[in-house]
PDB file of C-alpha atoms in Angstrom:
ATOM      1  CA  MET Q   1      -0.381 -13.923  29.012  1.00  0.00           C
ATOM      2  CA  ASN Q   2      -3.538 -13.016  30.925  1.00  0.00           C
ATOM      3  CA  ILE Q   3      -4.873  -9.649  29.837  1.00  0.00           C
ATOM      4  CA  ASP Q   4      -6.319  -7.431  32.548  1.00  0.00           C
ATOM      5  CA  LYS Q   5      -9.283  -5.915  30.681  1.00  0.00           C
ATOM      6  CA  SER Q   6      -9.912  -3.235  33.329  1.00  0.00           C
ATOM      7  CA  GLN Q   7      -6.283  -2.137  32.942  1.00  0.00           C
ATOM      8  CA  VAL Q   8      -6.682  -2.078  29.144  1.00  0.00           C
ATOM      9  CA  ALA Q   9      -9.869   0.012  29.461  1.00  0.00           C
ATOM     10  CA  GLN Q  10      -8.152   2.410  31.856  1.00  0.00           C
ATOM     11  CA  ARG Q  11      -5.095   2.947  29.643  1.00  0.00           C
ATOM     12  CA  PHE Q  12      -7.124   3.440  26.464  1.00  0.00           C
ATOM     13  CA  ALA Q  13      -9.595   5.752  28.227  1.00  0.00           C
ATOM     14  CA  LYS Q  14      -6.604   7.832  29.396  1.00  0.00           C
ATOM     15  CA  ALA Q  15      -5.233   7.913  25.860  1.00  0.00           C
ATOM     16  CA  GLY Q  16      -8.659   8.731  24.400  1.00  0.00           C
ATOM     17  CA  GLN Q  17      -7.856  12.342  23.557  1.00  0.00           C
ATOM     18  CA  SER Q  18      -4.323  11.737  22.271  1.00  0.00           C
ATOM     19  CA  TYR Q  19      -5.063   8.500  20.381  1.00  0.00           C
ATOM     20  CA  ALA Q  20      -6.571  10.104  17.276  1.00  0.00           C
ATOM     21  CA  LYS Q  21      -3.526  12.355  16.843  1.00  0.00           C
ATOM     22  CA  HIS Q  22      -0.804   9.768  17.523  1.00  0.00           C
ATOM     23  CA  ALA Q  23      -2.287   6.534  16.136  1.00  0.00           C
ATOM     24  CA  ILE Q  24      -0.784   7.109  12.697  1.00  0.00           C
ATOM     25  CA  VAL Q  25      -0.292   3.449  11.803  1.00  0.00           C
ATOM     26  CA  GLN Q  26      -3.714   2.486  13.150  1.00  0.00           C
ATOM     27  CA  LYS Q  27      -5.327   5.092  10.880  1.00  0.00           C
ATOM     28  CA  GLN Q  28      -3.451   3.772   7.848  1.00  0.00           C
ATOM     29  CA  ILE Q  29      -4.544   0.247   8.769  1.00  0.00           C
ATOM     30  CA  CYS Q  30      -8.197   1.374   8.887  1.00  0.00           C
ATOM     31  CA  GLN Q  31      -7.841   2.891   5.410  1.00  0.00           C
ATOM     32  CA  GLN Q  32      -6.298  -0.309   4.071  1.00  0.00           C
ATOM     33  CA  LEU Q  33      -9.020  -2.458   5.687  1.00  0.00           C
ATOM     34  CA  LEU Q  34     -11.715  -0.212   4.228  1.00  0.00           C
ATOM     35  CA  GLN Q  35     -10.230  -0.579   0.728  1.00  0.00           C
ATOM     36  CA  LEU Q  36     -10.257  -4.364   1.094  1.00  0.00           C
ATOM     37  CA  MET Q  37     -13.875  -4.289   2.244  1.00  0.00           C
ATOM     38  CA  GLN Q  38     -14.856  -2.091  -0.696  1.00  0.00           C
ATOM     39  CA  HIS Q  39     -13.166  -4.572  -3.008  1.00  0.00           C
ATOM     40  CA  TYR Q  40     -14.693  -7.763  -1.553  1.00  0.00           C
ATOM     41  CA  LEU Q  41     -18.144  -6.792  -0.278  1.00  0.00           C
ATOM     42  CA  PRO Q  42     -20.736  -7.108  -3.049  1.00  0.00           C
ATOM     43  CA  SER Q  43     -22.793  -4.105  -1.930  1.00  0.00           C
ATOM     44  CA  THR Q  44     -22.354  -0.819  -0.042  1.00  0.00           C
ATOM     45  CA  SER Q  45     -25.833  -1.289   1.443  1.00  0.00           C
ATOM     46  CA  LEU Q  46     -25.777  -3.098   4.809  1.00  0.00           C
ATOM     47  CA  ASN Q  47     -28.612  -3.707   7.260  1.00  0.00           C
ATOM     48  CA  ARG Q  48     -26.929  -4.651  10.536  1.00  0.00           C
ATOM     49  CA  VAL Q  49     -23.241  -4.182  11.348  1.00  0.00           C
ATOM     50  CA  VAL Q  50     -21.180  -4.725  14.506  1.00  0.00           C
ATOM     51  CA  GLU Q  51     -17.793  -3.146  15.074  1.00  0.00           C
ATOM     52  CA  ILE Q  52     -15.624  -4.715  17.776  1.00  0.00           C
ATOM     53  CA  GLY Q  53     -13.359  -2.272  19.632  1.00  0.00           C
ATOM     54  CA  CYS Q  54     -14.411   0.968  17.962  1.00  0.00           C
ATOM     55  CA  GLY Q  55     -12.147   3.196  20.104  1.00  0.00           C
ATOM     56  CA  SER Q  56     -12.097   6.796  18.925  1.00  0.00           C
ATOM     57  CA  GLY Q  57     -13.916   5.812  15.745  1.00  0.00           C
ATOM     58  CA  ASN Q  58     -11.198   5.620  13.072  1.00  0.00           C
ATOM     59  CA  LEU Q  59     -12.893   2.680  11.339  1.00  0.00           C
ATOM     60  CA  SER Q  60     -16.454   3.566  12.424  1.00  0.00           C
ATOM     61  CA  HIS Q  61     -16.382   6.921  10.648  1.00  0.00           C
ATOM     62  CA  LEU Q  62     -15.004   5.318   7.474  1.00  0.00           C
ATOM     63  CA  LEU Q  63     -17.794   2.723   7.576  1.00  0.00           C
ATOM     64  CA  ILE Q  64     -20.454   5.412   8.032  1.00  0.00           C
ATOM     65  CA  GLN Q  65     -19.005   7.503   5.184  1.00  0.00           C
ATOM     66  CA  ASN Q  66     -18.553   4.661   2.689  1.00  0.00           C
ATOM     67  CA  PHE Q  67     -21.435   2.274   3.387  1.00  0.00           C
ATOM     68  CA  GLU Q  68     -25.180   2.753   3.732  1.00  0.00           C
ATOM     69  CA  ILE Q  69     -25.739   1.146   7.127  1.00  0.00           C
ATOM     70  CA  LYS Q  70     -29.187   0.895   8.716  1.00  0.00           C
ATOM     71  CA  GLN Q  71     -27.989  -0.203  12.168  1.00  0.00           C
ATOM     72  CA  LEU Q  72     -24.434   0.057  13.469  1.00  0.00           C
ATOM     73  CA  PHE Q  73     -23.651  -1.557  16.829  1.00  0.00           C
ATOM     74  CA  LEU Q  74     -20.431  -0.159  18.288  1.00  0.00           C
ATOM     75  CA  ASN Q  75     -18.565  -2.138  20.917  1.00  0.00           C
ATOM     76  CA  ASP Q  76     -15.798  -1.081  23.264  1.00  0.00           C
ATOM     77  CA  LEU Q  77     -14.741  -1.756  26.842  1.00  0.00           C
ATOM     78  CA  TYR Q  78     -15.532   1.644  28.296  1.00  0.00           C
ATOM     79  CA  PRO Q  79     -18.401   4.145  27.791  1.00  0.00           C
ATOM     80  CA  GLU Q  80     -16.035   7.136  27.319  1.00  0.00           C
ATOM     81  CA  VAL Q  81     -15.659   6.182  23.640  1.00  0.00           C
ATOM     82  CA  GLN Q  82     -19.133   7.635  23.054  1.00  0.00           C
ATOM     83  CA  GLN Q  83     -17.640  11.159  23.238  1.00  0.00           C
ATOM     84  CA  HIS Q  84     -16.002  10.574  19.828  1.00  0.00           C
ATOM     85  CA  PHE Q  85     -19.394  10.212  18.113  1.00  0.00           C
ATOM     86  CA  GLN Q  86     -22.228  12.596  17.405  1.00  0.00           C
ATOM     87  CA  HIS Q  87     -25.746  11.407  18.155  1.00  0.00           C
ATOM     88  CA  ASP Q  88     -26.946   9.262  15.276  1.00  0.00           C
ATOM     89  CA  PRO Q  89     -30.187   7.227  15.376  1.00  0.00           C
ATOM     90  CA  LYS Q  90     -28.518   4.315  13.553  1.00  0.00           C
ATOM     91  CA  LEU Q  91     -25.822   3.945  16.242  1.00  0.00           C
ATOM     92  CA  GLN Q  92     -26.319   1.523  19.122  1.00  0.00           C
ATOM     93  CA  TRP Q  93     -23.828   0.848  21.888  1.00  0.00           C
ATOM     94  CA  LEU Q  94     -22.509  -2.511  23.085  1.00  0.00           C
ATOM     95  CA  ILE Q  95     -20.300  -1.422  25.966  1.00  0.00           C
ATOM     96  CA  GLY Q  96     -18.328  -4.149  27.718  1.00  0.00           C
ATOM     97  CA  ASP Q  97     -15.883  -6.983  27.158  1.00  0.00           C
ATOM     98  CA  VAL Q  98     -16.747  -8.460  23.744  1.00  0.00           C
ATOM     99  CA  GLU Q  99     -15.827 -11.911  25.076  1.00  0.00           C
ATOM    100  CA  GLN Q 100     -18.642 -11.671  27.637  1.00  0.00           C
ATOM    101  CA  LEU Q 101     -21.285 -10.000  25.446  1.00  0.00           C
ATOM    102  CA  ASP Q 102     -23.964 -11.649  23.336  1.00  0.00           C
ATOM    103  CA  PHE Q 103     -23.726 -10.582  19.716  1.00  0.00           C
ATOM    104  CA  PRO Q 104     -26.750  -9.101  17.946  1.00  0.00           C
ATOM    105  CA  GLN Q 105     -28.017 -11.593  15.368  1.00  0.00           C
ATOM    106  CA  SER Q 106     -28.656 -11.505  11.590  1.00  0.00           C
ATOM    107  CA  LEU Q 107     -25.588  -9.363  10.931  1.00  0.00           C
ATOM    108  CA  ASP Q 108     -24.358  -8.515   7.436  1.00  0.00           C
ATOM    109  CA  LEU Q 109     -20.923  -7.534   8.659  1.00  0.00           C
ATOM    110  CA  ILE Q 110     -18.697  -7.788  11.722  1.00  0.00           C
ATOM    111  CA  ALA Q 111     -15.710  -5.433  11.461  1.00  0.00           C
ATOM    112  CA  SER Q 112     -12.773  -4.709  13.729  1.00  0.00           C
ATOM    113  CA  SER Q 113      -9.495  -2.843  13.382  1.00  0.00           C
ATOM    114  CA  SER Q 114      -6.467  -3.101  15.673  1.00  0.00           C
ATOM    115  CA  ALA Q 115      -8.504  -4.595  18.532  1.00  0.00           C
ATOM    116  CA  LEU Q 116      -8.670  -8.397  18.352  1.00  0.00           C
ATOM    117  CA  GLN Q 117      -5.101  -8.802  19.646  1.00  0.00           C
ATOM    118  CA  TRP Q 118      -6.513  -7.903  23.092  1.00  0.00           C
ATOM    119  CA  VAL Q 119      -8.921 -10.850  23.023  1.00  0.00           C
ATOM    120  CA  SER Q 120      -7.944 -13.837  25.215  1.00  0.00           C
ATOM    121  CA  ASP Q 121     -10.059 -16.431  23.389  1.00  0.00           C
ATOM    122  CA  ILE Q 122     -10.206 -15.544  19.704  1.00  0.00           C
ATOM    123  CA  ASP Q 123     -11.848 -18.903  18.902  1.00  0.00           C
ATOM    124  CA  SER Q 124     -14.942 -17.891  20.849  1.00  0.00           C
ATOM    125  CA  ILE Q 125     -15.105 -14.569  18.961  1.00  0.00           C
ATOM    126  CA  PHE Q 126     -14.876 -16.359  15.607  1.00  0.00           C
ATOM    127  CA  ARG Q 127     -17.493 -18.893  16.769  1.00  0.00           C
ATOM    128  CA  LYS Q 128     -19.902 -16.157  17.953  1.00  0.00           C
ATOM    129  CA  SER Q 129     -19.297 -14.252  14.721  1.00  0.00           C
ATOM    130  CA  ALA Q 130     -20.117 -17.282  12.571  1.00  0.00           C
ATOM    131  CA  ALA Q 131     -23.353 -17.788  14.529  1.00  0.00           C
ATOM    132  CA  ALA Q 132     -24.376 -14.104  14.371  1.00  0.00           C
ATOM    133  CA  LEU Q 133     -23.747 -13.489  10.663  1.00  0.00           C
ATOM    134  CA  ILE Q 134     -26.352 -14.054   7.977  1.00  0.00           C
ATOM    135  CA  GLU Q 135     -25.611 -16.532   5.197  1.00  0.00           C
ATOM    136  CA  ASN Q 136     -22.721 -15.048   3.186  1.00  0.00           C
ATOM    137  CA  GLY Q 137     -22.144 -12.403   5.867  1.00  0.00           C
ATOM    138  CA  TYR Q 138     -18.673 -10.938   6.282  1.00  0.00           C
ATOM    139  CA  LEU Q 139     -16.086 -10.878   9.051  1.00  0.00           C
ATOM    140  CA  CYS Q 140     -13.510  -8.202   8.165  1.00  0.00           C
ATOM    141  CA  PHE Q 141     -10.718  -7.307  10.528  1.00  0.00           C
ATOM    142  CA  SER Q 142      -7.165  -6.195  11.048  1.00  0.00           C
ATOM    143  CA  THR Q 143      -5.077  -7.364  13.958  1.00  0.00           C
ATOM    144  CA  PHE Q 144      -1.351  -7.600  14.656  1.00  0.00           C
ATOM    145  CA  GLY Q 145       1.259 -10.309  14.089  1.00  0.00           C
ATOM    146  CA  GLN Q 146       4.282 -11.511  15.990  1.00  0.00           C
ATOM    147  CA  GLN Q 147       6.717  -8.782  14.912  1.00  0.00           C
ATOM    148  CA  ASN Q 148       4.453  -6.086  16.325  1.00  0.00           C
ATOM    149  CA  LEU Q 149       6.355  -3.723  18.663  1.00  0.00           C
ATOM    150  CA  GLN Q 150       9.161  -6.299  18.618  1.00  0.00           C
ATOM    151  CA  GLU Q 151      11.696  -3.725  19.834  1.00  0.00           C
ATOM    152  CA  ILE Q 152       9.726  -3.162  23.065  1.00  0.00           C
ATOM    153  CA  LYS Q 153       9.286  -6.882  23.688  1.00  0.00           C
ATOM    154  CA  ALA Q 154      12.998  -7.497  23.094  1.00  0.00           C
ATOM    155  CA  LEU Q 155      14.022  -4.848  25.635  1.00  0.00           C
ATOM    156  CA  THR Q 156      11.325  -5.134  28.318  1.00  0.00           C
ATOM    157  CA  GLY Q 157       9.885  -8.642  27.893  1.00  0.00           C
ATOM    158  CA  GLN Q 158       6.452  -6.973  27.821  1.00  0.00           C
ATOM    159  CA  GLY Q 159       3.987  -7.584  25.023  1.00  0.00           C
ATOM    160  CA  LEU Q 160       1.003  -9.543  23.802  1.00  0.00           C
ATOM    161  CA  ASN Q 161       1.076 -13.072  22.441  1.00  0.00           C
ATOM    162  CA  TYR Q 162       0.250 -12.579  18.778  1.00  0.00           C
ATOM    163  CA  LEU Q 163      -1.078 -15.206  16.389  1.00  0.00           C
ATOM    164  CA  THR Q 164       0.577 -16.129  13.104  1.00  0.00           C
ATOM    165  CA  LEU Q 165      -1.187 -15.892   9.750  1.00  0.00           C
ATOM    166  CA  ASP Q 166      -1.506 -19.700   9.648  1.00  0.00           C
ATOM    167  CA  GLU Q 167      -3.022 -19.835  13.135  1.00  0.00           C
ATOM    168  CA  ILE Q 168      -5.626 -17.204  12.213  1.00  0.00           C
ATOM    169  CA  GLN Q 169      -6.422 -19.066   8.999  1.00  0.00           C
ATOM    170  CA  ASN Q 170      -6.869 -22.410  10.783  1.00  0.00           C
ATOM    171  CA  LYS Q 171      -9.086 -20.898  13.472  1.00  0.00           C
ATOM    172  CA  LEU Q 172     -11.346 -19.266  10.849  1.00  0.00           C
ATOM    173  CA  LEU Q 173     -11.584 -22.426   8.742  1.00  0.00           C
ATOM    174  CA  LYS Q 174     -12.472 -24.398  11.888  1.00  0.00           C
ATOM    175  CA  GLN Q 175     -15.523 -22.124  12.356  1.00  0.00           C
ATOM    176  CA  GLY Q 176     -16.589 -22.661   8.741  1.00  0.00           C
ATOM    177  CA  PHE Q 177     -15.443 -19.344   7.285  1.00  0.00           C
ATOM    178  CA  GLU Q 178     -14.360 -18.965   3.692  1.00  0.00           C
ATOM    179  CA  ILE Q 179     -11.226 -16.795   3.588  1.00  0.00           C
ATOM    180  CA  LEU Q 180     -11.275 -14.319   0.720  1.00  0.00           C
ATOM    181  CA  HIS Q 181      -8.202 -12.348   1.744  1.00  0.00           C
ATOM    182  CA  LEU Q 182      -5.459 -12.817   4.336  1.00  0.00           C
ATOM    183  CA  SER Q 183      -2.268 -10.772   4.234  1.00  0.00           C
ATOM    184  CA  GLU Q 184       0.337  -9.133   6.445  1.00  0.00           C
ATOM    185  CA  SER Q 185       2.797  -6.263   6.193  1.00  0.00           C
ATOM    186  CA  LEU Q 186       5.472  -4.616   8.309  1.00  0.00           C
ATOM    187  CA  GLU Q 187       5.292  -0.865   8.968  1.00  0.00           C
ATOM    188  CA  THR Q 188       8.054   1.096  10.701  1.00  0.00           C
ATOM    189  CA  LEU Q 189       7.766   4.414  12.506  1.00  0.00           C
ATOM    190  CA  ASN Q 190      10.882   6.452  13.228  1.00  0.00           C
ATOM    191  CA  PHE Q 191      11.468   8.599  16.302  1.00  0.00           C
ATOM    192  CA  SER Q 192      14.168  11.065  17.335  1.00  0.00           C
ATOM    193  CA  HIS Q 193      14.769   9.438  20.757  1.00  0.00           C
ATOM    194  CA  PRO Q 194      13.664   6.285  22.645  1.00  0.00           C
ATOM    195  CA  LYS Q 195      11.769   8.605  25.020  1.00  0.00           C
ATOM    196  CA  ALA Q 196       9.607   9.660  22.037  1.00  0.00           C
ATOM    197  CA  VAL Q 197       8.873   5.959  21.379  1.00  0.00           C
ATOM    198  CA  LEU Q 198       7.525   5.557  24.919  1.00  0.00           C
ATOM    199  CA  GLN Q 199       5.506   8.779  24.636  1.00  0.00           C
ATOM    200  CA  HIS Q 200       3.974   7.504  21.377  1.00  0.00           C
ATOM    201  CA  LEU Q 201       3.021   4.182  23.003  1.00  0.00           C
ATOM    202  CA  LYS Q 202       1.487   5.975  25.992  1.00  0.00           C
ATOM    203  CA  ALA Q 203      -0.472   8.351  23.726  1.00  0.00           C
ATOM    204  CA  THR Q 204      -1.975   5.389  21.826  1.00  0.00           C
ATOM    205  CA  GLY Q 205      -2.810   3.345  24.940  1.00  0.00           C
ATOM    206  CA  VAL Q 206      -0.550   0.501  23.880  1.00  0.00           C
ATOM    207  CA  THR Q 207       1.163   0.438  27.294  1.00  0.00           C
ATOM    208  CA  ALA Q 208      -1.870  -1.475  28.540  1.00  0.00           C
ATOM    209  CA  THR Q 209       0.270  -4.634  28.482  1.00  0.00           C
ATOM    210  CA  ALA Q 210       2.848  -3.196  30.836  1.00  0.00           C
ATOM    211  CA  VAL Q 211       0.976  -4.012  34.016  1.00  0.00           C
ATOM    212  CA  GLN Q 212       4.018  -5.072  36.046  1.00  0.00           C
ATOM    213  CA  HIS Q 213       6.454  -2.736  34.328  1.00  0.00           C
ATOM    214  CA  ARG Q 214       7.502   0.180  36.486  1.00  0.00           C
ATOM    215  CA  TRP Q 215      10.195   2.501  35.172  1.00  0.00           C
ATOM    216  CA  THR Q 216      12.943   3.765  37.471  1.00  0.00           C
ATOM    217  CA  LYS Q 217      15.479   6.414  36.483  1.00  0.00           C
ATOM    218  CA  GLN Q 218      18.055   3.670  36.094  1.00  0.00           C
ATOM    219  CA  SER Q 219      15.897   1.273  34.064  1.00  0.00           C
ATOM    220  CA  LEU Q 220      14.817   4.135  31.808  1.00  0.00           C
ATOM    221  CA  GLN Q 221      18.429   5.103  31.086  1.00  0.00           C
ATOM    222  CA  GLN Q 222      19.216   1.439  30.414  1.00  0.00           C
ATOM    223  CA  PHE Q 223      16.247   1.246  28.017  1.00  0.00           C
ATOM    224  CA  TYR Q 224      17.447   4.342  26.134  1.00  0.00           C
ATOM    225  CA  GLN Q 225      20.926   2.845  25.879  1.00  0.00           C
ATOM    226  CA  ASP Q 226      19.698  -0.586  24.758  1.00  0.00           C
ATOM    227  CA  TYR Q 227      17.398   0.979  22.150  1.00  0.00           C
ATOM    228  CA  GLN Q 228      20.512   2.107  20.223  1.00  0.00           C
ATOM    229  CA  GLN Q 229      20.510  -1.348  18.562  1.00  0.00           C
ATOM    230  CA  PHE Q 230      17.210  -0.409  16.882  1.00  0.00           C
ATOM    231  CA  SER Q 231      18.484   2.896  15.546  1.00  0.00           C
ATOM    232  CA  ARG Q 232      20.132   4.051  12.340  1.00  0.00           C
ATOM    233  CA  LEU Q 233      21.653   7.200  10.933  1.00  0.00           C
ATOM    234  CA  ASP Q 234      20.002   8.930   7.995  1.00  0.00           C
ATOM    235  CA  GLN Q 235      21.893  10.668   5.182  1.00  0.00           C
ATOM    236  CA  SER Q 236      22.219  13.890   7.164  1.00  0.00           C
ATOM    237  CA  GLY Q 237      23.684  12.056  10.171  1.00  0.00           C
ATOM    238  CA  GLN Q 238      20.481  12.245  12.252  1.00  0.00           C
ATOM    239  CA  ARG Q 239      19.789   9.160  14.372  1.00  0.00           C
ATOM    240  CA  HIS Q 240      16.347   7.545  14.082  1.00  0.00           C
ATOM    241  CA  TYR Q 241      14.874   5.001  16.491  1.00  0.00           C
ATOM    242  CA  GLN Q 242      12.483   2.569  14.869  1.00  0.00           C
ATOM    243  CA  LEU Q 243       9.286   0.929  16.120  1.00  0.00           C
ATOM    244  CA  SER Q 244       7.701  -1.915  14.188  1.00  0.00           C
ATOM    245  CA  TYR Q 245       4.018  -2.534  13.540  1.00  0.00           C
ATOM    246  CA  HIS Q 246       2.940  -5.836  11.979  1.00  0.00           C
ATOM    247  CA  PRO Q 247      -0.646  -5.533  10.702  1.00  0.00           C
ATOM    248  CA  ILE Q 248      -2.611  -8.558   9.481  1.00  0.00           C
ATOM    249  CA  TYR Q 249      -5.686  -8.082   7.274  1.00  0.00           C
ATOM    250  CA  CYS Q 250      -8.508 -10.549   6.844  1.00  0.00           C
ATOM    251  CA  ILE Q 251     -11.722 -10.669   4.821  1.00  0.00           C
ATOM    252  CA  ALA Q 252     -13.746 -13.801   5.580  1.00  0.00           C
ATOM    253  CA  ARG Q 253     -17.241 -14.874   4.576  1.00  0.00           C
ATOM    254  CA  SER Q 254     -19.645 -17.118   6.427  1.00  0.00           C
ATOM    255  CA  LYS Q 255     -20.615 -20.151   4.414  1.00  0.00           C
ATOM    256  CA  PRO Q 256     -24.263 -21.067   3.741  1.00  0.00           C
TER     257      PRO Q 256
END
């Protein structure tokens, strides 16, 4: 699937204000990624760090709070993300499509959370990362696997093409990375109605894939009806509609 980056930028810019409130799973993923980084990185002192796809700053703020960083380069597609950050002399901006940008060099760490699934050519990102990192520098990221938002894909046919754990591993090894940690999990959110599922996706900008998808009154009703298959009753007889997230976590180190 070809990803329209301008469409992605537009949808996420629109969701900029609501993202922080509604991106519950993405926040949890950032916390989990941070814990892994704290476990694997030998020092909390870092000279030069790049974050790919910083968005509203869920991971960025955790990095700033938990690591002593001299220079933090923040990347995202659109300049509006800067509103989520106070002026800080150690912050520098790399606005634009990360696939087209040159990476700063001599980096201690390249980090990214819930962003790399939007990249068309992940091999080039891993290759650029390997070239930009210092000896024994770290590439730490979360992305999503094939069961991500599987309910939406099943009902609408819309969704990204996600990589498997094995594919990610092979691509990293090909670029000479040493993989210290690679894991996946499945998280489920529950909603009171399929309409609330769509509102959640809109509020987090995830509808950026749905370029050709236009809802009509009829197709919306059909969607609500079809979503029953992904629902269950709780003990009190309330119906819950589930939405799956499939995070993948990786800590990799560049070899000497």
